[in-house]
mmCIF file of C-alpha atoms in Angstrom:
data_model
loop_
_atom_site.group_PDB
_atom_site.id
_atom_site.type_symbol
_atom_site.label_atom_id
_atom_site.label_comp_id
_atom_site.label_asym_id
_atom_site.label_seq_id
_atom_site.Cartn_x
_atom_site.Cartn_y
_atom_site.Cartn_z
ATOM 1 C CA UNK F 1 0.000 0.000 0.000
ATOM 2 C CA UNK F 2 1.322 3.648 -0.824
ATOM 3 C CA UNK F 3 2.060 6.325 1.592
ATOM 4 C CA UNK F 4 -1.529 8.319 0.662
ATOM 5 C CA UNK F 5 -3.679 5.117 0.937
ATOM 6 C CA UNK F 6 -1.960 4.353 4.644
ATOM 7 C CA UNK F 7 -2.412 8.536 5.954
ATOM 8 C CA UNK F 8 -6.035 8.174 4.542
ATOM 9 C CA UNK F 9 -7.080 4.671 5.791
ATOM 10 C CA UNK F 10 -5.371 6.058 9.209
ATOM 11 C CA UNK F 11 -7.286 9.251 9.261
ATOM 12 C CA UNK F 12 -10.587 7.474 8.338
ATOM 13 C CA UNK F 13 -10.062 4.589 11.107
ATOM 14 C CA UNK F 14 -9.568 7.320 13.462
ATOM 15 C CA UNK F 15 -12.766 9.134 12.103
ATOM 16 C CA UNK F 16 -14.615 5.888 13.118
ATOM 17 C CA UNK F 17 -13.627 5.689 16.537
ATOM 18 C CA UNK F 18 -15.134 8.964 17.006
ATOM 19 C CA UNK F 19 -18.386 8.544 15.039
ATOM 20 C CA UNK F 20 -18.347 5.228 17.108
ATOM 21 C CA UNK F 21 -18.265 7.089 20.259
ATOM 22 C CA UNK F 22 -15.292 4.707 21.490
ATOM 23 C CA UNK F 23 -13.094 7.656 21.590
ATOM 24 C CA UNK F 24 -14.103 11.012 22.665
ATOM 25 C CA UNK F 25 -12.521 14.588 22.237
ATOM 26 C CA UNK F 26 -10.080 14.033 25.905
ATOM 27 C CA UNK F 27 -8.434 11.828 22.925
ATOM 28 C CA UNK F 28 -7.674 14.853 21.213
ATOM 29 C CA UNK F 29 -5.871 16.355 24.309
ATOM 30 C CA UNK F 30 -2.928 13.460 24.114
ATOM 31 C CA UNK F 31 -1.016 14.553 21.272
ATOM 32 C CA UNK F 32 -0.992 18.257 22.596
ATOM 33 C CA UNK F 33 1.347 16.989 25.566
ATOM 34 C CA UNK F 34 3.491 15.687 23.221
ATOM 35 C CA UNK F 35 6.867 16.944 21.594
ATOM 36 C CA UNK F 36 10.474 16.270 21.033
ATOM 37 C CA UNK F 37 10.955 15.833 24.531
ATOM 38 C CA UNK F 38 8.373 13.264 25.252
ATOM 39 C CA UNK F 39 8.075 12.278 21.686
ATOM 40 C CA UNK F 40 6.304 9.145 23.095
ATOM 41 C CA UNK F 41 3.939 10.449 25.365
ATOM 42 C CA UNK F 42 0.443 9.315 23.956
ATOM 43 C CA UNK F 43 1.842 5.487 22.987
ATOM 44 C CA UNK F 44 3.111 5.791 26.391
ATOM 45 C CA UNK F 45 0.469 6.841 28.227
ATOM 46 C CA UNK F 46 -1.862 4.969 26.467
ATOM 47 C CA UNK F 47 0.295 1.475 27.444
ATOM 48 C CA UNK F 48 -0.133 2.727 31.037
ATOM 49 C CA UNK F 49 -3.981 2.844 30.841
ATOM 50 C CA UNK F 50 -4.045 -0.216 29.556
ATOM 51 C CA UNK F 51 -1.861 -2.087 32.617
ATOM 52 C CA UNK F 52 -3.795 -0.420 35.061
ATOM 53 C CA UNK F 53 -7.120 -1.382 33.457
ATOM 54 C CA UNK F 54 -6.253 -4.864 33.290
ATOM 55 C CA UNK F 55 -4.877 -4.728 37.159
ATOM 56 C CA UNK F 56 -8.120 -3.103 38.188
ATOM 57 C CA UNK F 57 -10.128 -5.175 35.885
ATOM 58 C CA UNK F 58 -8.693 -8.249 37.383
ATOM 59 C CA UNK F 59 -9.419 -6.712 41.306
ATOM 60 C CA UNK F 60 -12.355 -6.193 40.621
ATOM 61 C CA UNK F 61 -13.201 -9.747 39.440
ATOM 62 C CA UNK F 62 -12.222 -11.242 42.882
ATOM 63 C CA UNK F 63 -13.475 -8.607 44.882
ATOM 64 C CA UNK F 64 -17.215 -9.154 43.152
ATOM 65 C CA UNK F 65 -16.453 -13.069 43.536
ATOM 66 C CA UNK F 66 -16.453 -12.964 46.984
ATOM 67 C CA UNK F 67 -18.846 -14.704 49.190
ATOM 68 C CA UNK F 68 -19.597 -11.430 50.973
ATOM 69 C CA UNK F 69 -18.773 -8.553 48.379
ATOM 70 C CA UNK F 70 -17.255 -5.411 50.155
ATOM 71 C CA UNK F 71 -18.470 -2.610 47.970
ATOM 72 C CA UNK F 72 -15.970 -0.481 49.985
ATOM 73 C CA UNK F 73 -13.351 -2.051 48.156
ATOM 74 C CA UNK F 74 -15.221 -2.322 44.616
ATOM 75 C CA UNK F 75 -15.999 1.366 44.605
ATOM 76 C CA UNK F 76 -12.486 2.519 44.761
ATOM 77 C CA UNK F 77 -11.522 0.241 41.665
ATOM 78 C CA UNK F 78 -14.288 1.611 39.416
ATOM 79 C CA UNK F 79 -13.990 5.261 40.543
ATOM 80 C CA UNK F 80 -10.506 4.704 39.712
ATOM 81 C CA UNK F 81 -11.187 3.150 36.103
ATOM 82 C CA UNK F 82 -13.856 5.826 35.488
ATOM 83 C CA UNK F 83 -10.962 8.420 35.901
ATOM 84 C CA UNK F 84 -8.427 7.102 33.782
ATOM 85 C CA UNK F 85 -10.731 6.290 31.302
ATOM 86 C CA UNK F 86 -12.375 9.436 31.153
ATOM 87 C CA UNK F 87 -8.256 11.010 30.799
ATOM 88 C CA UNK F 88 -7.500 8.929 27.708
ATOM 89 C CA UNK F 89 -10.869 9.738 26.141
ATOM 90 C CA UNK F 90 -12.146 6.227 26.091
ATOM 91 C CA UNK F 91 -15.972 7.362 26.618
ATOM 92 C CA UNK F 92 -17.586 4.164 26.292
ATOM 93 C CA UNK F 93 -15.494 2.539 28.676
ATOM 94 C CA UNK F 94 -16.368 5.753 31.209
ATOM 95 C CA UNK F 95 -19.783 5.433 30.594
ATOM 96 C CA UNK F 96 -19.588 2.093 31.765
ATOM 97 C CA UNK F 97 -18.361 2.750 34.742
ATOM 98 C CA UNK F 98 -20.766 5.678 35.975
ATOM 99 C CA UNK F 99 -23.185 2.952 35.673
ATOM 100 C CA UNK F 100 -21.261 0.824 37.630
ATOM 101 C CA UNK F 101 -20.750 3.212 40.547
ATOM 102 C CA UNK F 102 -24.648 3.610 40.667
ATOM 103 C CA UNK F 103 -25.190 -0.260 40.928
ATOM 104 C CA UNK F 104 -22.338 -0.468 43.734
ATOM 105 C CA UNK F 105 -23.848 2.061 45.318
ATOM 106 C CA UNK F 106 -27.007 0.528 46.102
ATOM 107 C CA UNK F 107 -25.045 -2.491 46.512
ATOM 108 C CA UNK F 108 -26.799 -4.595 43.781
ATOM 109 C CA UNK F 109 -24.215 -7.545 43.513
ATOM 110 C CA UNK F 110 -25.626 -8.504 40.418
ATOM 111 C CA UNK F 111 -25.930 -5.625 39.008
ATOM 112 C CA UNK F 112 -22.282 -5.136 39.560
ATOM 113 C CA UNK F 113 -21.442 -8.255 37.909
ATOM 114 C CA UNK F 114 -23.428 -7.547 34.724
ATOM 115 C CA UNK F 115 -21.667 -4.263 34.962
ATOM 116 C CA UNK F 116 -18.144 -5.622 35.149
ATOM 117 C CA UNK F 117 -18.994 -7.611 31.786
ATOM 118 C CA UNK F 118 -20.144 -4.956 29.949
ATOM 119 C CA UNK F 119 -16.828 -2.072 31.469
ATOM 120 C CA UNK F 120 -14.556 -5.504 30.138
ATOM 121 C CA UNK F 121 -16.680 -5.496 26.799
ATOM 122 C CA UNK F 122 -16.131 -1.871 26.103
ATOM 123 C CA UNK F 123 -12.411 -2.005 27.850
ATOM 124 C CA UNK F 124 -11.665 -4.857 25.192
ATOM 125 C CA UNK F 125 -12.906 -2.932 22.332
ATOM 126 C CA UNK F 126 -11.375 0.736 22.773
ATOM 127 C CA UNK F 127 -7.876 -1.443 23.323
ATOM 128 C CA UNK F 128 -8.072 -3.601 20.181
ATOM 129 C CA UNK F 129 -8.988 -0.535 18.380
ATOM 130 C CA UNK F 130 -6.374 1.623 19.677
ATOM 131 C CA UNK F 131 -3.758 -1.161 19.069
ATOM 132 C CA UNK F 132 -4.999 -1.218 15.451
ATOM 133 C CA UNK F 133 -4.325 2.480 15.324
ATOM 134 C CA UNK F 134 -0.791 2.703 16.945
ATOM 135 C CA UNK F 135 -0.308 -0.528 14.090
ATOM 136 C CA UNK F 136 -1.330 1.463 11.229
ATOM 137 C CA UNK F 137 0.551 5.083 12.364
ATOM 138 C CA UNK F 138 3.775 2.403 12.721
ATOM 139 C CA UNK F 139 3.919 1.097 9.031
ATOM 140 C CA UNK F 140 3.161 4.956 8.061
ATOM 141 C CA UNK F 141 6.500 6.270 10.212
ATOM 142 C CA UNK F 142 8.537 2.953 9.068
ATOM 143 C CA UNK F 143 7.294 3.909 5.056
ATOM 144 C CA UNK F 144 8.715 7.002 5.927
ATOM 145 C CA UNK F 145 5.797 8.893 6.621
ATOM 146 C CA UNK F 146 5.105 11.836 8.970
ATOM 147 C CA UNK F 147 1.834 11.109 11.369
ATOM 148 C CA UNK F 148 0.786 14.828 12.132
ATOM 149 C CA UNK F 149 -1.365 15.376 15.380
ATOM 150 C CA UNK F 150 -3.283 17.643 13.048
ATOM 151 C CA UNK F 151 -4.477 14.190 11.252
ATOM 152 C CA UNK F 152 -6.249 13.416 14.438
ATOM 153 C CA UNK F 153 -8.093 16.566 14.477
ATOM 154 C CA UNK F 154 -11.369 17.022 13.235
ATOM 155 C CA UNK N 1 15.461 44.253 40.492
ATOM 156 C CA UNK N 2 11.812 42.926 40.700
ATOM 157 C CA UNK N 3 11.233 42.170 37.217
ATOM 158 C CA UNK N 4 9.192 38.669 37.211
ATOM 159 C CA UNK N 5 11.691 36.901 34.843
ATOM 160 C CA UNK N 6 10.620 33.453 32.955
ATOM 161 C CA UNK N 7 12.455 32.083 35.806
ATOM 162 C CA UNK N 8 10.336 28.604 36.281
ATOM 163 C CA UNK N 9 7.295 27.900 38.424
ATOM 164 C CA UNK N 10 7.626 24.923 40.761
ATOM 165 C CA UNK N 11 4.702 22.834 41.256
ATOM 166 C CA UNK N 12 3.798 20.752 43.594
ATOM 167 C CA UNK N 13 1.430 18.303 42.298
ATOM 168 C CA UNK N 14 -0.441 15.565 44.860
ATOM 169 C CA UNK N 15 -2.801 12.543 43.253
ATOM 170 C CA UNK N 16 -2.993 8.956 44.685
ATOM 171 C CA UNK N 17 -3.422 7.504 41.525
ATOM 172 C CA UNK N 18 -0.221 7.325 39.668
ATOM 173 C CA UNK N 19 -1.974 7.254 36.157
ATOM 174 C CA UNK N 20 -3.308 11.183 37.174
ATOM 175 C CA UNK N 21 -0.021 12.005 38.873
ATOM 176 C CA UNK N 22 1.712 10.981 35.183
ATOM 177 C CA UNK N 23 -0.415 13.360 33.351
ATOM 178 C CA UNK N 24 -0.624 16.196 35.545
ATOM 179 C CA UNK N 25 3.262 15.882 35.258
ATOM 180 C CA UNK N 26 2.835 16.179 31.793
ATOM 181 C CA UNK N 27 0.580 19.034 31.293
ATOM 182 C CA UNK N 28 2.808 21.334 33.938
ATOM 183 C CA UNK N 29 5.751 20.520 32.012
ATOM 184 C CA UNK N 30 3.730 21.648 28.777
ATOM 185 C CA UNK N 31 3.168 24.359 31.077
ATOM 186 C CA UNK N 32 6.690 25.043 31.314
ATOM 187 C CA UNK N 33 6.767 24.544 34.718
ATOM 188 C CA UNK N 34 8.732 22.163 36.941
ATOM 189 C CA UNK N 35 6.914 19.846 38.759
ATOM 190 C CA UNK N 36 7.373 17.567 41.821
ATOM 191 C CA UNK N 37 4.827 15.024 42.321
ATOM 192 C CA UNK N 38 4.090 13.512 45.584
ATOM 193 C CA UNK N 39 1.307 10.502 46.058
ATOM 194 C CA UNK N 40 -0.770 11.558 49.498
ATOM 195 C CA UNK N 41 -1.100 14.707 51.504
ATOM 196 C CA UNK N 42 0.646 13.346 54.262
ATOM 197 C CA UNK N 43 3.903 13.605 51.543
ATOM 198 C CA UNK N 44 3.354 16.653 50.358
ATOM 199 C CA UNK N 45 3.142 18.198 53.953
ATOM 200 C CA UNK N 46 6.918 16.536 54.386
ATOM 201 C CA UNK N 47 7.651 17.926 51.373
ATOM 202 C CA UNK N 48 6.775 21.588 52.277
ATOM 203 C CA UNK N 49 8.212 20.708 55.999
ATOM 204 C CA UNK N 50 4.806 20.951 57.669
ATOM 205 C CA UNK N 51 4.331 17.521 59.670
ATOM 206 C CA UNK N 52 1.263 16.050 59.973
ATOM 207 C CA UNK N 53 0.815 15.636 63.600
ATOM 208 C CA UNK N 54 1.391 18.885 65.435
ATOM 209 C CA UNK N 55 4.343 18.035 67.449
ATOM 210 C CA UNK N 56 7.278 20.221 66.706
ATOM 211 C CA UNK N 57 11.196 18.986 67.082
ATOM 212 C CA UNK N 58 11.819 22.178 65.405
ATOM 213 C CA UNK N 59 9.950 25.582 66.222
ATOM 214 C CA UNK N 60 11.666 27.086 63.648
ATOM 215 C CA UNK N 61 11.042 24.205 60.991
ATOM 216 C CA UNK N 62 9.541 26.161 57.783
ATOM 217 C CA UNK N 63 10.731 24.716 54.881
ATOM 218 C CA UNK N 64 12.885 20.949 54.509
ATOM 219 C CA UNK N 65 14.251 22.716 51.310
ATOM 220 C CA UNK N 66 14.703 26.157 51.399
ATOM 221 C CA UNK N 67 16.221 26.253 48.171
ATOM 222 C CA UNK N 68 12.603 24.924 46.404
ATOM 223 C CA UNK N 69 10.375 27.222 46.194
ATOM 224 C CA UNK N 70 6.676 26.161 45.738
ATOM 225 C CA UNK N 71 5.307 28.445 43.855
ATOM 226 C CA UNK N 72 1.606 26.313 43.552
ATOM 227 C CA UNK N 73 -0.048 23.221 44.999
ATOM 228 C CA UNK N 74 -2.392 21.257 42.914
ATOM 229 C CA UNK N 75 -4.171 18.393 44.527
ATOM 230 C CA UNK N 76 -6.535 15.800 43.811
ATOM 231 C CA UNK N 77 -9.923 15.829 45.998
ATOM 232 C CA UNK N 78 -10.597 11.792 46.630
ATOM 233 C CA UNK N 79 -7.370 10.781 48.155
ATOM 234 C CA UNK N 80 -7.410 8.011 51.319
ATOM 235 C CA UNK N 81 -6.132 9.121 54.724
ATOM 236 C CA UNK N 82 -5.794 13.178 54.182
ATOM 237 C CA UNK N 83 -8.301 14.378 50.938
ATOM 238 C CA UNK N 84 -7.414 17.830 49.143
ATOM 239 C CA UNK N 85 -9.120 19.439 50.725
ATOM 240 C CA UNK N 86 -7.834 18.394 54.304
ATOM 241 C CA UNK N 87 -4.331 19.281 52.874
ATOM 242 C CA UNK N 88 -5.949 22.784 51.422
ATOM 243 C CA UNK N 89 -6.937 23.371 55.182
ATOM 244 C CA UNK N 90 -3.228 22.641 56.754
ATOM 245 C CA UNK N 91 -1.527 24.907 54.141
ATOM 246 C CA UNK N 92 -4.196 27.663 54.602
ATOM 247 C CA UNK N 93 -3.815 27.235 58.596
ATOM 248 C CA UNK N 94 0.500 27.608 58.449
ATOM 249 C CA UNK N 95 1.886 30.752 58.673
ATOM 250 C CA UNK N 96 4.738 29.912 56.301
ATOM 251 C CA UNK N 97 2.631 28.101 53.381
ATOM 252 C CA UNK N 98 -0.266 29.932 53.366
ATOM 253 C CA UNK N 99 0.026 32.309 50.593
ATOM 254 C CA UNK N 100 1.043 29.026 48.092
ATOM 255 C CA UNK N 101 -2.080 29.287 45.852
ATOM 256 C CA UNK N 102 -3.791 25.986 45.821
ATOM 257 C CA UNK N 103 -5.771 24.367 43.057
ATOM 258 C CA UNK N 104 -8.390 21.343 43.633
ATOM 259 C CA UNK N 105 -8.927 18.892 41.250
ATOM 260 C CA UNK N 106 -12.116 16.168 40.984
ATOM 261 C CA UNK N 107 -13.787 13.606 38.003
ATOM 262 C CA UNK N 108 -16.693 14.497 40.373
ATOM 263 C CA UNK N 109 -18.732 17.683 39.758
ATOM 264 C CA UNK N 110 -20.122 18.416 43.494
ATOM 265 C CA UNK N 111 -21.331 22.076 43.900
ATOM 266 C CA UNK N 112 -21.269 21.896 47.482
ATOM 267 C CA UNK N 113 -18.004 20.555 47.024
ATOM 268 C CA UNK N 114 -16.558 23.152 44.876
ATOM 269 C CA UNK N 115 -17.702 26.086 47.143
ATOM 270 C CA UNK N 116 -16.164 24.242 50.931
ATOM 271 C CA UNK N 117 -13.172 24.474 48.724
ATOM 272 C CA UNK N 118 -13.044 27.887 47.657
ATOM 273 C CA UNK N 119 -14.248 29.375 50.721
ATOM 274 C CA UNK N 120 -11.150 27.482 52.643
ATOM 275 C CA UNK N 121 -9.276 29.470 49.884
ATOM 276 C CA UNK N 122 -8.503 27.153 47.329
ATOM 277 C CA UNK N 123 -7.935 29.427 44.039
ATOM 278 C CA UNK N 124 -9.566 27.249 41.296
ATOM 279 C CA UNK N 125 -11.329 23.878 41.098
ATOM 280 C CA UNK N 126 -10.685 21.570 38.002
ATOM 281 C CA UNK N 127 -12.916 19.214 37.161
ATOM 282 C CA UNK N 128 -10.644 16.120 36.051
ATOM 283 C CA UNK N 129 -9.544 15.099 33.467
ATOM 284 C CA UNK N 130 -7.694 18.340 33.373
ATOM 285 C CA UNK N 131 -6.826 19.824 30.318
ATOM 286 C CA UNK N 132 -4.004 21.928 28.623
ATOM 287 C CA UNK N 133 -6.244 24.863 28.859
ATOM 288 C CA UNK N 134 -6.883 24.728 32.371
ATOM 289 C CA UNK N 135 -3.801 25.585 33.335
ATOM 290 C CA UNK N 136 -3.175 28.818 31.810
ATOM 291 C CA UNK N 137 -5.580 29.866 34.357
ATOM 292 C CA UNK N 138 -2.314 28.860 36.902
ATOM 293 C CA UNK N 139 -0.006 31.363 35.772
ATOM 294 C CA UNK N 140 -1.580 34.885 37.212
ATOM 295 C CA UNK N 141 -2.280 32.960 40.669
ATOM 296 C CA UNK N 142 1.875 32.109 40.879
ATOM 297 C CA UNK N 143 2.714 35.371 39.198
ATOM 298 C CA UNK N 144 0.668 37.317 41.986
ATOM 299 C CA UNK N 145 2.153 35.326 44.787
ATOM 300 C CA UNK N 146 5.850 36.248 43.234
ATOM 301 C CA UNK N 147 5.187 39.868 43.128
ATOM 302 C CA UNK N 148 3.709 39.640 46.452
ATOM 303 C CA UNK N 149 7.250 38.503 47.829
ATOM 304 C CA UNK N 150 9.244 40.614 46.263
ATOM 305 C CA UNK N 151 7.396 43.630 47.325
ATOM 306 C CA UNK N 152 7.334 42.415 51.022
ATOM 307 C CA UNK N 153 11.287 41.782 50.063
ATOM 308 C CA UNK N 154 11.605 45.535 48.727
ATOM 309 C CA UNK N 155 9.917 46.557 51.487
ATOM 310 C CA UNK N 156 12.262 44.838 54.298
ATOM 311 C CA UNK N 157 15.289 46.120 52.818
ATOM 312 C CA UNK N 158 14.811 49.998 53.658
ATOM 313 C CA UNK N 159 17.687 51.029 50.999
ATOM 314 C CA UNK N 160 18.378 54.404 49.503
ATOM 315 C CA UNK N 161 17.970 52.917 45.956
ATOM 316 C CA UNK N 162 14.297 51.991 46.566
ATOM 317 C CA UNK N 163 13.471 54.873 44.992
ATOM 318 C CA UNK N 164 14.843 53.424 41.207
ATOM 319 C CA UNK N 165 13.413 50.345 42.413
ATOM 320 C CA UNK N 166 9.563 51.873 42.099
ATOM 321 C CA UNK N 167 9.482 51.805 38.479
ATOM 322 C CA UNK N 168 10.259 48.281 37.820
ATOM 323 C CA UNK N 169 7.332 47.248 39.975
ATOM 324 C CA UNK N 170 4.916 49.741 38.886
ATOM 325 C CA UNK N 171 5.699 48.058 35.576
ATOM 326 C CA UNK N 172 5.096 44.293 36.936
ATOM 327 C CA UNK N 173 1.507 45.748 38.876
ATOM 328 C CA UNK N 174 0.349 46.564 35.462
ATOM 329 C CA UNK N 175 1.119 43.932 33.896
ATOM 330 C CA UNK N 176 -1.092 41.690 36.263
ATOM 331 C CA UNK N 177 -3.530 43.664 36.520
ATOM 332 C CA UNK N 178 -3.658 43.211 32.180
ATOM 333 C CA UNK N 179 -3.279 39.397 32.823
ATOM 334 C CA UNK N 180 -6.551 40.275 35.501
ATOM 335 C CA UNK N 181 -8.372 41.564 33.104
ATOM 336 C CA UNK N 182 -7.464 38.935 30.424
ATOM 337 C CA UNK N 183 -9.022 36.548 32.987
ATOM 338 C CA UNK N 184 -11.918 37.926 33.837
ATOM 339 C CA UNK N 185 -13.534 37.477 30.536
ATOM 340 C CA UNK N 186 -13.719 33.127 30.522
ATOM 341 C CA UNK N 187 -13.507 33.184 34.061
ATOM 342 C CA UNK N 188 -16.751 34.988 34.416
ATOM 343 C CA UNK N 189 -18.616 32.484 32.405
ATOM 344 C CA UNK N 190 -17.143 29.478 34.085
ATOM 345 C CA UNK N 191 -19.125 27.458 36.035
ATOM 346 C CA UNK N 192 -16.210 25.747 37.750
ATOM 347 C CA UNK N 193 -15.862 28.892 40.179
ATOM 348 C CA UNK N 194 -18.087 30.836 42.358
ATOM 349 C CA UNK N 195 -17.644 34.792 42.222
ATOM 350 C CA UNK N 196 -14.302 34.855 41.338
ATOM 351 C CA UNK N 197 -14.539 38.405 40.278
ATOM 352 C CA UNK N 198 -14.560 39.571 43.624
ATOM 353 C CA UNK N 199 -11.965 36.998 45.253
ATOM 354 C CA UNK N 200 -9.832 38.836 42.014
ATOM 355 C CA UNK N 201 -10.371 42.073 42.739
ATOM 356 C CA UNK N 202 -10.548 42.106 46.696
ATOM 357 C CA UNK N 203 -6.930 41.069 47.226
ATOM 358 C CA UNK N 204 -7.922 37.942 49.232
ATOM 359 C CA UNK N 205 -7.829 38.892 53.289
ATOM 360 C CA UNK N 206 -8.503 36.634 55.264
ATOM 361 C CA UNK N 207 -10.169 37.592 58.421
ATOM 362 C CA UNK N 208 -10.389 34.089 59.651
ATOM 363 C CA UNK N 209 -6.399 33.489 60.200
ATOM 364 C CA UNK N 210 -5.220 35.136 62.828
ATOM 365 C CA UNK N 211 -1.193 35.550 62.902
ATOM 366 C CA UNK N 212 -0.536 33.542 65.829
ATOM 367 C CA UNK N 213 -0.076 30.452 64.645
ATOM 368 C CA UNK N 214 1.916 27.496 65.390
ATOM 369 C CA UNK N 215 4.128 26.974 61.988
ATOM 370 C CA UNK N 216 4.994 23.584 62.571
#
């Protein structure tokens, strides 16, 4: 595939996970922290979501497993979640976790549970995508093409 | 000389959750400001040399490092042990930090919230996730708290010079009383803050604090 064809099926993939609502404008906010002294930032910070989702995600799968949930501890994790989430942009996965909070506040076990699914659902989707789109901006920079932040901006 | 130079701000940035404390980092360094982070209240009190208990080795304890200078103090809200707003109150309540501006941040959007905050003094309330923009809104709180030093500085060192000295800071008064102005414009149609205009324009006294307190 040439350059063009790459930058365009990048900036259209993008496009989707906007229209989508997997990604929301906070995902616009990334590449603004980054320059040629953190020339990483967004991959970075992205990777760092994504180990402390899967931590949480994996807390908060025993915690709800217990015989007697403590919704002391559950809170936390979600409210957590919610926040990173909502700092990378990933609004569906966000969403998911307001709803959460609500259940675990009226201490609905399963509620919770069905919630968990559905935060891991929408957790498993915004990753896959966003790996797809780091995959596609890395054969455009090793083709020896420029990925401008202003590609991501619409 | 009390020209406000780009010398850098220091921040002091305080957020239990290491994923916030990484991009708060970030966006003061975009900021162009150095930035400590610390992960609880009870560490940023150490930091500043305040302990938490109020037993004092030292009665003349201020600072651990003299040298930095905290120029701001941005904290999370929802922290365990001390919250923001507990560490808000023990900066507010010492002699020697009280005139650091402090800035609360929260994912949660709690009027009665935002308002305990301010009226303990805070100077702004973010709702998180805090963005690039935000933080322009820093600058004028730091820049006031500089000039405010060097003036008390100026006026300390009764010298026969002082009087070349007066145009230099008549200079660096207007010029935040422009940035003032600039502000008032998006601040006045921000919901984040209640009446800032007149916490702006009032010069901030504090009737509450007296001066006899125990700087620990």
């Amino acid at each position: 595939m040439e350059l063009g064809q790459m930058q365009k099926s990048l900036q259209d993939y993008t496009k989707s996970l906007f229209v989508e609502g997997i990604l929301d404008s906070q995902f616009l906010q990334l590449p603004q922290l980054q320059d040629e002294s953190n020339s990483d930032f967004v991959s970075q910070v992205v990777s760092l979501f994504f180990q402390d989702s899967d931590r949480i995600l994996n807390d908060l799968s025993l915690s709800l497993d217990q015989k007697v949930v403590d919704f002391e501890k559950v809170d936390p994790y979600v409210h957590q979640l919610k926040g990173s989430s909502s700092s990378i942009g990933a609004q569906r996965v966000k969403n998911a976790c307001v709803v959460f909070r609500s259940f675990c506040e009226q201490k609905n076990v399963e509620a919770c549970h069905r919630c968990l699914q559905q935060v891991k659902q929408e957790y498993y989707l915004v990753k896959n995508r966003l790996e797809t789109l780091f995959k596609l901006e890395q054969q455009i920079v090793a083709s020896g093409g420029m990925i401008s932040a202003m590609d991501l901006g619409f | 000389m009390g020209v406000v130079t780009e010398s850098q701000f220091h921040v002091l940035a305080v957020d239990d959750s290491f994923f916030d404390r990484k991009m708060i980092e970030r966006l003061l360094q975009k900021s162009s400001c150095q930035v400590t982070t610390v992960d609880s209240g009870s560490k940023a009190l150490e930091f500043l040399g305040l302990r938490e208990s109020n037993q004092s080795d030292d009665p003349n304890a201020t600072s651990t490092s003299p040298e930095v200078e905290i120029n701001l103090i941005i904290t999370d809200y929802c922290m365990p042990g001390m919250t923001g707003y507990d560490l808000l109150k023990r900066v507010k309540e010492s002699a020697a930090f009280r005139s650091i501006p402090v800035v609360i941040m929260s994912s949660e959007n709690i009027p009665a919230r935002i308002s305990r905050c301010l009226e303990e003094g805070a100077e702004e309330f973010f709702l998180k996730p805090v963005k690039l923009a935000d933080l322009t809104k820093l600058k004028p709180h730091m820049i006031k708290t500089k000039l405010k030093k060097e003036s008390e500085k100026q006026a300390e060192e009764v010298k026969p010079e002082i009087e070349e000295e007066e145009s230099p800071v008549i200079e660096i008064l207007t010029l935040h009383q422009e940035l003032e102005s600039e502000q008032q414009e998006p601040m006045l149609s921000n919901n984040k803050r209640k009446a800032m205009e007149e916490v702006i324009s009032t010069g901030r006294s504090r009737p509450k604090y007296n001066d006899i307190t125990t700087s620990v």
